[in-house]
Amino acid sequence: MDRPANDNDDNDEGTFYVVENPSTILDDYVYNYLNTALYQRLAYIADCCPPLRLEILEHAVFVTSRAPFVYQFFHHRLAVEITNAKRLQYELPPLDTKRIKEQQEKSASTIARMENSLRFYEKTGVKACIYRIHNELAEHYMQIGNICNALKWFLKAQDYCVNAKQVISTNQNLINIAVFQQDWSRVLSYVTKTEQTPGFREELMKDEKIFTLLKCAAGVAQLSTKNFKAAAHSFLQTCWDCCEFSDIVSPGDVAIYGGLCALATFNRSELHYFVIINTNFREILEDEPPIREAILNFYQSRFPACKQLLDRMRGRLLLDIYLAPHVSTLYAKIRSRGLVQYCIPYVSVDIRRMAQTFDRTVPAIEEELVRLILDGQIEALIDSVNKVLYAKKKDPKKTALAKGLAVGKEHLRSAQMLVLRVAMLKSGIEVQSPVEQIEDMQVEK
């Protein structure tokens, strides 16, 4: 997928893309997403990519046959597109009213049966059964694409949770719905609430994928609210085996989201520690070789190769419902990080050569360098006549004084903490960490 090159890459809105191999994109979506996640992503691609629109809508009509409302929505859009585009070679598949009626009757019958069971269990007062029926109703509404009713039943299920496992499971379902509704504050609120659930650590020991699913949801919310560094840390804490169970993102998405956010916000040492030698995330990166190679090239200061890989990926990223609004911002931050890293080893740098390396015009690269200098990311001066960047010489006395002050503050803080600890021990105040409490419980057993 290609896009016209432009020095002003701050806005992707309103841009049309030429797709070279749409079948690859469709295959990715068929195998990586289900139900609401798939429907929303297909609708987004149909909105923002006219060359792919007809093919995407045809596929959407095919995969939504079990969700009558969603099926009718995509069928109507396909009919409008064929009419407006005057594509005579495309034949509109007839609306399968018989199948719609059958699915609606089947759905109504299932809902009626569950509601009868619910009324019976409410009379008997069996909380576990009431919880199960609420969950089944909510999941049924999710399957047919009715998110609002699904949310209503999941919220009702909260009142009938009898143990930590049920509380965590219900919160995960509510988190998924909040992601689909793009209510990011609610996503982060439920993630925090889940992590503070009594018995969360014990459930985490039984089922490791809970942690990954929460981090995936938090990462998407942080990415969408432009908290890129926090998003990077969230995605980097996931593991490949557990990402496959996420209803929101695929392992490939986690690799791309986490990799781009890390490139945009981490310095060189952080990139090495949190990404390159992170064994769990390295497995996830194997799903996306281009982003893995881009990270390695950036770390090794091979900026032209890194830029080339990112440019190849750009079109695909602009079709991602959660990443697309932030692609230009992330790419600009990655380029700024590259400029900072490029300047570190040198006393003076030729701006013309730098512009050639980063595939930018000299005025554009000079303007970006001025911004980085004003932000304090680069300590240098620019000779605008000769187009040379000169690094500022650091005063060794000031550096030594700053280090001495920092060491003194750290020693003062350590001494204050030591005095506080001694005072607490004398008063008999001791607070155990959750891990120590779990170990003590195991020893007592």
mmCIF file with all atom_site columns, N, CA and C in Angstrom, residues 343-406:
data_model
loop_
_atom_site.group_PDB
_atom_site.id
_atom_site.type_symbol
_atom_site.label_atom_id
_atom_site.label_alt_id
_atom_site.label_comp_id
_atom_site.label_asym_id
_atom_site.label_entity_id
_atom_site.label_seq_id
_atom_site.pdbx_PDB_ins_code
_atom_site.Cartn_x
_atom_site.Cartn_y
_atom_site.Cartn_z
_atom_site.occupancy
_atom_site.B_iso_or_equiv
_atom_site.pdbx_formal_charge
_atom_site.auth_seq_id
_atom_site.auth_comp_id
_atom_site.auth_asym_id
_atom_site.auth_atom_id
_atom_site.pdbx_PDB_model_num
ATOM 1   N N  . CYS A 1 343 ? 22.646 12.575 16.496 1.00 0.00 ? 343 CYS A N  1
ATOM 2   C CA . CYS A 1 343 ? 23.532 13.685 16.862 1.00 0.00 ? 343 CYS A CA 1
ATOM 3   C C  . CYS A 1 343 ? 24.464 13.373 18.034 1.00 0.00 ? 343 CYS A C  1
ATOM 4   N N  . ILE A 1 344 ? 24.112 12.381 18.851 1.00 0.00 ? 344 ILE A N  1
ATOM 5   C CA . ILE A 1 344 ? 24.854 12.132 20.096 1.00 0.00 ? 344 ILE A CA 1
ATOM 6   C C  . ILE A 1 344 ? 26.363 11.944 19.891 1.00 0.00 ? 344 ILE A C  1
ATOM 7   N N  . PRO A 1 345 ? 26.838 11.121 18.909 1.00 0.00 ? 345 PRO A N  1
ATOM 8   C CA . PRO A 1 345 ? 28.284 10.837 18.850 1.00 0.00 ? 345 PRO A CA 1
ATOM 9   C C  . PRO A 1 345 ? 29.124 11.975 18.275 1.00 0.00 ? 345 PRO A C  1
ATOM 10  N N  . TYR A 1 346 ? 28.511 13.003 17.672 1.00 0.00 ? 346 TYR A N  1
ATOM 11  C CA . TYR A 1 346 ? 29.268 13.973 16.878 1.00 0.00 ? 346 TYR A CA 1
ATOM 12  C C  . TYR A 1 346 ? 29.390 15.324 17.565 1.00 0.00 ? 346 TYR A C  1
ATOM 13  N N  . VAL A 1 347 ? 30.511 16.007 17.281 1.00 0.00 ? 347 VAL A N  1
ATOM 14  C CA . VAL A 1 347 ? 30.710 17.384 17.715 1.00 0.00 ? 347 VAL A CA 1
ATOM 15  C C  . VAL A 1 347 ? 30.023 18.337 16.742 1.00 0.00 ? 347 VAL A C  1
ATOM 16  N N  . SER A 1 348 ? 30.043 17.980 15.451 1.00 0.00 ? 348 SER A N  1
ATOM 17  C CA . SER A 1 348 ? 29.351 18.782 14.436 1.00 0.00 ? 348 SER A CA 1
ATOM 18  C C  . SER A 1 348 ? 28.727 17.838 13.409 1.00 0.00 ? 348 SER A C  1
ATOM 19  N N  . VAL A 1 349 ? 27.591 18.256 12.873 1.00 0.00 ? 349 VAL A N  1
ATOM 20  C CA . VAL A 1 349 ? 26.851 17.422 11.924 1.00 0.00 ? 349 VAL A CA 1
ATOM 21  C C  . VAL A 1 349 ? 26.425 18.282 10.740 1.00 0.00 ? 349 VAL A C  1
ATOM 22  N N  . ASP A 1 350 ? 26.614 17.740 9.527  1.00 0.00 ? 350 ASP A N  1
ATOM 23  C CA . ASP A 1 350 ? 26.161 18.412 8.313  1.00 0.00 ? 350 ASP A CA 1
ATOM 24  C C  . ASP A 1 350 ? 24.646 18.198 8.168  1.00 0.00 ? 350 ASP A C  1
ATOM 25  N N  . ILE A 1 351 ? 23.880 19.283 8.204  1.00 0.00 ? 351 ILE A N  1
ATOM 26  C CA . ILE A 1 351 ? 22.411 19.173 8.150  1.00 0.00 ? 351 ILE A CA 1
ATOM 27  C C  . ILE A 1 351 ? 21.955 18.632 6.800  1.00 0.00 ? 351 ILE A C  1
ATOM 28  N N  . ARG A 1 352 ? 22.681 18.951 5.722  1.00 0.00 ? 352 ARG A N  1
ATOM 29  C CA . ARG A 1 352 ? 22.300 18.440 4.398  1.00 0.00 ? 352 ARG A CA 1
ATOM 30  C C  . ARG A 1 352 ? 22.384 16.914 4.366  1.00 0.00 ? 352 ARG A C  1
ATOM 31  N N  . ARG A 1 353 ? 23.470 16.404 4.953  1.00 0.00 ? 353 ARG A N  1
ATOM 32  C CA . ARG A 1 353 ? 23.646 14.947 4.986  1.00 0.00 ? 353 ARG A CA 1
ATOM 33  C C  . ARG A 1 353 ? 22.581 14.298 5.872  1.00 0.00 ? 353 ARG A C  1
ATOM 34  N N  . MET A 1 354 ? 22.263 14.970 6.971  1.00 0.00 ? 354 MET A N  1
ATOM 35  C CA . MET A 1 354 ? 21.223 14.457 7.863  1.00 0.00 ? 354 MET A CA 1
ATOM 36  C C  . MET A 1 354 ? 19.877 14.416 7.139  1.00 0.00 ? 354 MET A C  1
ATOM 37  N N  . ALA A 1 355 ? 19.557 15.448 6.366  1.00 0.00 ? 355 ALA A N  1
ATOM 38  C CA . ALA A 1 355 ? 18.305 15.483 5.610  1.00 0.00 ? 355 ALA A CA 1
ATOM 39  C C  . ALA A 1 355 ? 18.244 14.343 4.603  1.00 0.00 ? 355 ALA A C  1
ATOM 40  N N  . GLN A 1 356 ? 19.394 14.042 3.991  1.00 0.00 ? 356 GLN A N  1
ATOM 41  C CA . GLN A 1 356 ? 19.454 12.936 3.024  1.00 0.00 ? 356 GLN A CA 1
ATOM 42  C C  . GLN A 1 356 ? 19.231 11.598 3.730  1.00 0.00 ? 356 GLN A C  1
ATOM 43  N N  . THR A 1 357 ? 19.806 11.440 4.919  1.00 0.00 ? 357 THR A N  1
ATOM 44  C CA . THR A 1 357 ? 19.660 10.189 5.674  1.00 0.00 ? 357 THR A CA 1
ATOM 45  C C  . THR A 1 357 ? 18.213 9.942  6.079  1.00 0.00 ? 357 THR A C  1
ATOM 46  N N  . PHE A 1 358 ? 17.533 11.011 6.507  1.00 0.00 ? 358 PHE A N  1
ATOM 47  C CA . PHE A 1 358 ? 16.154 10.866 6.978  1.00 0.00 ? 358 PHE A CA 1
ATOM 48  C C  . PHE A 1 358 ? 15.111 11.142 5.890  1.00 0.00 ? 358 PHE A C  1
ATOM 49  N N  . ASP A 1 359 ? 15.564 11.320 4.655  1.00 0.00 ? 359 ASP A N  1
ATOM 50  C CA . ASP A 1 359 ? 14.674 11.516 3.515  1.00 0.00 ? 359 ASP A CA 1
ATOM 51  C C  . ASP A 1 359 ? 13.725 12.692 3.746  1.00 0.00 ? 359 ASP A C  1
ATOM 52  N N  . ARG A 1 360 ? 14.306 13.824 4.143  1.00 0.00 ? 360 ARG A N  1
ATOM 53  C CA . ARG A 1 360 ? 13.545 15.051 4.369  1.00 0.00 ? 360 ARG A CA 1
ATOM 54  C C  . ARG A 1 360 ? 14.237 16.199 3.634  1.00 0.00 ? 360 ARG A C  1
ATOM 55  N N  . THR A 1 361 ? 13.540 17.284 3.420  1.00 0.00 ? 361 THR A N  1
ATOM 56  C CA . THR A 1 361 ? 14.162 18.474 2.847  1.00 0.00 ? 361 THR A CA 1
ATOM 57  C C  . THR A 1 361 ? 14.996 19.169 3.920  1.00 0.00 ? 361 THR A C  1
ATOM 58  N N  . VAL A 1 362 ? 15.986 19.949 3.485  1.00 0.00 ? 362 VAL A N  1
ATOM 59  C CA . VAL A 1 362 ? 16.860 20.639 4.441  1.00 0.00 ? 362 VAL A CA 1
ATOM 60  C C  . VAL A 1 362 ? 16.074 21.615 5.330  1.00 0.00 ? 362 VAL A C  1
ATOM 61  N N  . PRO A 1 363 ? 15.160 22.446 4.768  1.00 0.00 ? 363 PRO A N  1
ATOM 62  C CA . PRO A 1 363 ? 14.377 23.335 5.653  1.00 0.00 ? 363 PRO A CA 1
ATOM 63  C C  . PRO A 1 363 ? 13.532 22.573 6.677  1.00 0.00 ? 363 PRO A C  1
ATOM 64  N N  . ALA A 1 364 ? 12.967 21.431 6.247  1.00 0.00 ? 364 ALA A N  1
ATOM 65  C CA . ALA A 1 364 ? 12.121 20.659 7.173  1.00 0.00 ? 364 ALA A CA 1
ATOM 66  C C  . ALA A 1 364 ? 12.957 20.073 8.304  1.00 0.00 ? 364 ALA A C  1
ATOM 67  N N  . ILE A 1 365 ? 14.139 19.538 7.975  1.00 0.00 ? 365 ILE A N  1
ATOM 68  C CA . ILE A 1 365 ? 14.972 18.924 9.013  1.00 0.00 ? 365 ILE A CA 1
ATOM 69  C C  . ILE A 1 365 ? 15.536 20.004 9.935  1.00 0.00 ? 365 ILE A C  1
ATOM 70  N N  . GLU A 1 366 ? 15.843 21.183 9.367  1.00 0.00 ? 366 GLU A N  1
ATOM 71  C CA . GLU A 1 366 ? 16.356 22.288 10.184 1.00 0.00 ? 366 GLU A CA 1
ATOM 72  C C  . GLU A 1 366 ? 15.282 22.777 11.157 1.00 0.00 ? 366 GLU A C  1
ATOM 73  N N  . GLU A 1 367 ? 14.051 22.869 10.676 1.00 0.00 ? 367 GLU A N  1
ATOM 74  C CA . GLU A 1 367 ? 12.943 23.286 11.543 1.00 0.00 ? 367 GLU A CA 1
ATOM 75  C C  . GLU A 1 367 ? 12.721 22.292 12.673 1.00 0.00 ? 367 GLU A C  1
ATOM 76  N N  . GLU A 1 368 ? 12.855 21.002 12.356 1.00 0.00 ? 368 GLU A N  1
ATOM 77  C CA . GLU A 1 368 ? 12.672 19.981 13.391 1.00 0.00 ? 368 GLU A CA 1
ATOM 78  C C  . GLU A 1 368 ? 13.800 20.015 14.411 1.00 0.00 ? 368 GLU A C  1
ATOM 79  N N  . LEU A 1 369 ? 15.027 20.287 13.941 1.00 0.00 ? 369 LEU A N  1
ATOM 80  C CA . LEU A 1 369 ? 16.163 20.393 14.856 1.00 0.00 ? 369 LEU A CA 1
ATOM 81  C C  . LEU A 1 369 ? 15.994 21.587 15.799 1.00 0.00 ? 369 LEU A C  1
ATOM 82  N N  . VAL A 1 370 ? 15.491 22.707 15.276 1.00 0.00 ? 370 VAL A N  1
ATOM 83  C CA . VAL A 1 370 ? 15.240 23.875 16.115 1.00 0.00 ? 370 VAL A CA 1
ATOM 84  C C  . VAL A 1 370 ? 14.252 23.529 17.224 1.00 0.00 ? 370 VAL A C  1
ATOM 85  N N  . ARG A 1 371 ? 13.184 22.793 16.854 1.00 0.00 ? 371 ARG A N  1
ATOM 86  C CA . ARG A 1 371 ? 12.177 22.397 17.846 1.00 0.00 ? 371 ARG A CA 1
ATOM 87  C C  . ARG A 1 371 ? 12.791 21.502 18.923 1.00 0.00 ? 371 ARG A C  1
ATOM 88  N N  . LEU A 1 372 ? 13.637 20.556 18.508 1.00 0.00 ? 372 LEU A N  1
ATOM 89  C CA . LEU A 1 372 ? 14.271 19.647 19.466 1.00 0.00 ? 372 LEU A CA 1
ATOM 90  C C  . LEU A 1 372 ? 15.233 20.402 20.392 1.00 0.00 ? 372 LEU A C  1
ATOM 91  N N  . ILE A 1 373 ? 15.919 21.419 19.849 1.00 0.00 ? 373 ILE A N  1
ATOM 92  C CA . ILE A 1 373 ? 16.823 22.221 20.671 1.00 0.00 ? 373 ILE A CA 1
ATOM 93  C C  . ILE A 1 373 ? 16.031 23.029 21.701 1.00 0.00 ? 373 ILE A C  1
ATOM 94  N N  . LEU A 1 374 ? 14.919 23.620 21.243 1.00 0.00 ? 374 LEU A N  1
ATOM 95  C CA . LEU A 1 374 ? 14.087 24.409 22.151 1.00 0.00 ? 374 LEU A CA 1
ATOM 96  C C  . LEU A 1 374 ? 13.454 23.539 23.234 1.00 0.00 ? 374 LEU A C  1
ATOM 97  N N  . ASP A 1 375 ? 13.142 22.270 22.884 1.00 0.00 ? 375 ASP A N  1
ATOM 98  C CA . ASP A 1 375 ? 12.565 21.342 23.872 1.00 0.00 ? 375 ASP A CA 1
ATOM 99  C C  . ASP A 1 375 ? 13.607 20.784 24.828 1.00 0.00 ? 375 ASP A C  1
ATOM 100 N N  . GLY A 1 376 ? 14.897 21.053 24.546 1.00 0.00 ? 376 GLY A N  1
ATOM 101 C CA . GLY A 1 376 ? 15.961 20.557 25.404 1.00 0.00 ? 376 GLY A CA 1
ATOM 102 C C  . GLY A 1 376 ? 16.376 19.130 25.127 1.00 0.00 ? 376 GLY A C  1
ATOM 103 N N  . GLN A 1 377 ? 15.903 18.552 24.005 1.00 0.00 ? 377 GLN A N  1
ATOM 104 C CA . GLN A 1 377 ? 16.281 17.175 23.674 1.00 0.00 ? 377 GLN A CA 1
ATOM 105 C C  . GLN A 1 377 ? 17.661 17.100 23.026 1.00 0.00 ? 377 GLN A C  1
ATOM 106 N N  . ILE A 1 378 ? 18.070 18.175 22.355 1.00 0.00 ? 378 ILE A N  1
ATOM 107 C CA . ILE A 1 378 ? 19.405 18.258 21.768 1.00 0.00 ? 378 ILE A CA 1
ATOM 108 C C  . ILE A 1 378 ? 20.065 19.528 22.288 1.00 0.00 ? 378 ILE A C  1
ATOM 109 N N  . GLU A 1 379 ? 21.280 19.401 22.805 1.00 0.00 ? 379 GLU A N  1
ATOM 110 C CA . GLU A 1 379 ? 22.037 20.578 23.259 1.00 0.00 ? 379 GLU A CA 1
ATOM 111 C C  . GLU A 1 379 ? 23.022 20.945 22.157 1.00 0.00 ? 379 GLU A C  1
ATOM 112 N N  . ALA A 1 380 ? 22.619 21.892 21.317 1.00 0.00 ? 380 ALA A N  1
ATOM 113 C CA . ALA A 1 380 ? 23.441 22.239 20.165 1.00 0.00 ? 380 ALA A CA 1
ATOM 114 C C  . ALA A 1 380 ? 23.077 23.618 19.645 1.00 0.00 ? 380 ALA A C  1
ATOM 115 N N  . LEU A 1 381 ? 23.901 24.115 18.707 1.00 0.00 ? 381 LEU A N  1
ATOM 116 C CA . LEU A 1 381 ? 23.665 25.376 18.013 1.00 0.00 ? 381 LEU A CA 1
ATOM 117 C C  . LEU A 1 381 ? 23.655 25.103 16.522 1.00 0.00 ? 381 LEU A C  1
ATOM 118 N N  . ILE A 1 382 ? 22.868 25.884 15.768 1.00 0.00 ? 382 ILE A N  1
ATOM 119 C CA . ILE A 1 382 ? 22.755 25.682 14.334 1.00 0.00 ? 382 ILE A CA 1
ATOM 120 C C  . ILE A 1 382 ? 23.387 26.855 13.591 1.00 0.00 ? 382 ILE A C  1
ATOM 121 N N  . ASP A 1 383 ? 24.280 26.527 12.665 1.00 0.00 ? 383 ASP A N  1
ATOM 122 C CA . ASP A 1 383 ? 24.820 27.521 11.734 1.00 0.00 ? 383 ASP A CA 1
ATOM 123 C C  . ASP A 1 383 ? 23.949 27.461 10.481 1.00 0.00 ? 383 ASP A C  1
ATOM 124 N N  . SER A 1 384 ? 22.984 28.389 10.386 1.00 0.00 ? 384 SER A N  1
ATOM 125 C CA . SER A 1 384 ? 22.019 28.352 9.284  1.00 0.00 ? 384 SER A CA 1
ATOM 126 C C  . SER A 1 384 ? 22.635 28.676 7.935  1.00 0.00 ? 384 SER A C  1
ATOM 127 N N  . VAL A 1 385 ? 23.763 29.401 7.936  1.00 0.00 ? 385 VAL A N  1
ATOM 128 C CA . VAL A 1 385 ? 24.410 29.760 6.678  1.00 0.00 ? 385 VAL A CA 1
ATOM 129 C C  . VAL A 1 385 ? 25.106 28.547 6.069  1.00 0.00 ? 385 VAL A C  1
ATOM 130 N N  . ASN A 1 386 ? 25.928 27.878 6.883  1.00 0.00 ? 386 ASN A N  1
ATOM 131 C CA . ASN A 1 386 ? 26.686 26.722 6.386  1.00 0.00 ? 386 ASN A CA 1
ATOM 132 C C  . ASN A 1 386 ? 25.952 25.395 6.577  1.00 0.00 ? 386 ASN A C  1
ATOM 133 N N  . LYS A 1 387 ? 24.765 25.465 7.195  1.00 0.00 ? 387 LYS A N  1
ATOM 134 C CA . LYS A 1 387 ? 23.941 24.274 7.431  1.00 0.00 ? 387 LYS A CA 1
ATOM 135 C C  . LYS A 1 387 ? 24.705 23.217 8.228  1.00 0.00 ? 387 LYS A C  1
ATOM 136 N N  . VAL A 1 388 ? 25.230 23.657 9.382  1.00 0.00 ? 388 VAL A N  1
ATOM 137 C CA . VAL A 1 388 ? 25.981 22.750 10.251 1.00 0.00 ? 388 VAL A CA 1
ATOM 138 C C  . VAL A 1 388 ? 25.405 22.850 11.670 1.00 0.00 ? 388 VAL A C  1
ATOM 139 N N  . LEU A 1 389 ? 25.293 21.708 12.329 1.00 0.00 ? 389 LEU A N  1
ATOM 140 C CA . LEU A 1 389 ? 24.831 21.647 13.714 1.00 0.00 ? 389 LEU A CA 1
ATOM 141 C C  . LEU A 1 389 ? 26.046 21.417 14.608 1.00 0.00 ? 389 LEU A C  1
ATOM 142 N N  . TYR A 1 390 ? 26.276 22.296 15.579 1.00 0.00 ? 390 TYR A N  1
ATOM 143 C CA . TYR A 1 390 ? 27.412 22.188 16.497 1.00 0.00 ? 390 TYR A CA 1
ATOM 144 C C  . TYR A 1 390 ? 26.912 21.820 17.888 1.00 0.00 ? 390 TYR A C  1
ATOM 145 N N  . ALA A 1 391 ? 27.476 20.756 18.445 1.00 0.00 ? 391 ALA A N  1
ATOM 146 C CA . ALA A 1 391 ? 27.095 20.353 19.805 1.00 0.00 ? 391 ALA A CA 1
ATOM 147 C C  . ALA A 1 391 ? 27.686 21.310 20.824 1.00 0.00 ? 391 ALA A C  1
ATOM 148 N N  . LYS A 1 392 ? 26.912 21.625 21.852 1.00 0.00 ? 392 LYS A N  1
ATOM 149 C CA . LYS A 1 392 ? 27.411 22.494 22.922 1.00 0.00 ? 392 LYS A CA 1
ATOM 150 C C  . LYS A 1 392 ? 28.397 21.727 23.790 1.00 0.00 ? 392 LYS A C  1
ATOM 151 N N  . LYS A 1 393 ? 29.475 22.414 24.163 1.00 0.00 ? 393 LYS A N  1
ATOM 152 C CA . LYS A 1 393 ? 30.445 21.792 25.061 1.00 0.00 ? 393 LYS A CA 1
ATOM 153 C C  . LYS A 1 393 ? 29.923 21.846 26.490 1.00 0.00 ? 393 LYS A C  1
ATOM 154 N N  . LYS A 1 394 ? 29.962 20.705 27.147 1.00 0.00 ? 394 LYS A N  1
ATOM 155 C CA . LYS A 1 394 ? 29.470 20.648 28.523 1.00 0.00 ? 394 LYS A CA 1
ATOM 156 C C  . LYS A 1 394 ? 30.555 21.123 29.485 1.00 0.00 ? 394 LYS A C  1
ATOM 157 N N  . ASP A 1 395 ? 30.148 21.884 30.478 1.00 0.00 ? 395 ASP A N  1
ATOM 158 C CA . ASP A 1 395 ? 31.066 22.381 31.519 1.00 0.00 ? 395 ASP A CA 1
ATOM 159 C C  . ASP A 1 395 ? 31.261 21.255 32.533 1.00 0.00 ? 395 ASP A C  1
ATOM 160 N N  . PRO A 1 396 ? 32.485 20.693 32.653 1.00 0.00 ? 396 PRO A N  1
ATOM 161 C CA . PRO A 1 396 ? 32.711 19.577 33.587 1.00 0.00 ? 396 PRO A CA 1
ATOM 162 C C  . PRO A 1 396 ? 32.441 19.952 35.042 1.00 0.00 ? 396 PRO A C  1
ATOM 163 N N  . LYS A 1 397 ? 32.675 21.242 35.409 1.00 0.00 ? 397 LYS A N  1
ATOM 164 C CA . LYS A 1 397 ? 32.412 21.659 36.796 1.00 0.00 ? 397 LYS A CA 1
ATOM 165 C C  . LYS A 1 397 ? 30.919 21.583 37.112 1.00 0.00 ? 397 LYS A C  1
ATOM 166 N N  . LYS A 1 398 ? 30.082 22.079 36.174 1.00 0.00 ? 398 LYS A N  1
ATOM 167 C CA . LYS A 1 398 ? 28.635 22.025 36.378 1.00 0.00 ? 398 LYS A CA 1
ATOM 168 C C  . LYS A 1 398 ? 28.131 20.581 36.434 1.00 0.00 ? 398 LYS A C  1
ATOM 169 N N  . THR A 1 399 ? 28.693 19.728 35.584 1.00 0.00 ? 399 THR A N  1
ATOM 170 C CA . THR A 1 399 ? 28.291 18.318 35.573 1.00 0.00 ? 399 THR A CA 1
ATOM 171 C C  . THR A 1 399 ? 28.632 17.652 36.898 1.00 0.00 ? 399 THR A C  1
ATOM 172 N N  . ALA A 1 400 ? 29.860 17.895 37.390 1.00 0.00 ? 400 ALA A N  1
ATOM 173 C CA . ALA A 1 400 ? 30.283 17.303 38.662 1.00 0.00 ? 400 ALA A CA 1
ATOM 174 C C  . ALA A 1 400 ? 29.421 17.812 39.816 1.00 0.00 ? 400 ALA A C  1
ATOM 175 N N  . LEU A 1 401 ? 29.086 19.119 39.794 1.00 0.00 ? 401 LEU A N  1
ATOM 176 C CA . LEU A 1 401 ? 28.259 19.699 40.850 1.00 0.00 ? 401 LEU A CA 1
ATOM 177 C C  . LEU A 1 401 ? 26.855 19.090 40.840 1.00 0.00 ? 401 LEU A C  1
ATOM 178 N N  . ALA A 1 402 ? 26.295 18.918 39.636 1.00 0.00 ? 402 ALA A N  1
ATOM 179 C CA . ALA A 1 402 ? 24.957 18.323 39.522 1.00 0.00 ? 402 ALA A CA 1
ATOM 180 C C  . ALA A 1 402 ? 24.949 16.900 40.050 1.00 0.00 ? 402 ALA A C  1
ATOM 181 N N  . LYS A 1 403 ? 26.003 16.117 39.711 1.00 0.00 ? 403 LYS A N  1
ATOM 182 C CA . LYS A 1 403 ? 26.099 14.738 40.197 1.00 0.00 ? 403 LYS A CA 1
ATOM 183 C C  . LYS A 1 403 ? 26.216 14.711 41.713 1.00 0.00 ? 403 LYS A C  1
ATOM 184 N N  . GLY A 1 404 ? 27.027 15.630 42.274 1.00 0.00 ? 404 GLY A N  1
ATOM 185 C CA . GLY A 1 404 ? 27.189 15.685 43.724 1.00 0.00 ? 404 GLY A CA 1
ATOM 186 C C  . GLY A 1 404 ? 25.877 15.997 44.429 1.00 0.00 ? 404 GLY A C  1
ATOM 187 N N  . LEU A 1 405 ? 25.110 16.932 43.881 1.00 0.00 ? 405 LEU A N  1
ATOM 188 C CA . LEU A 1 405 ? 23.811 17.277 44.468 1.00 0.00 ? 405 LEU A CA 1
ATOM 189 C C  . LEU A 1 405 ? 22.845 16.100 44.409 1.00 0.00 ? 405 LEU A C  1
ATOM 190 N N  . ALA A 1 406 ? 22.856 15.385 43.285 1.00 0.00 ? 406 ALA A N  1
ATOM 191 C CA . ALA A 1 406 ? 21.961 14.240 43.134 1.00 0.00 ? 406 ALA A CA 1
ATOM 192 C C  . ALA A 1 406 ? 22.293 13.144 44.144 1.00 0.00 ? 406 ALA A C  1
#
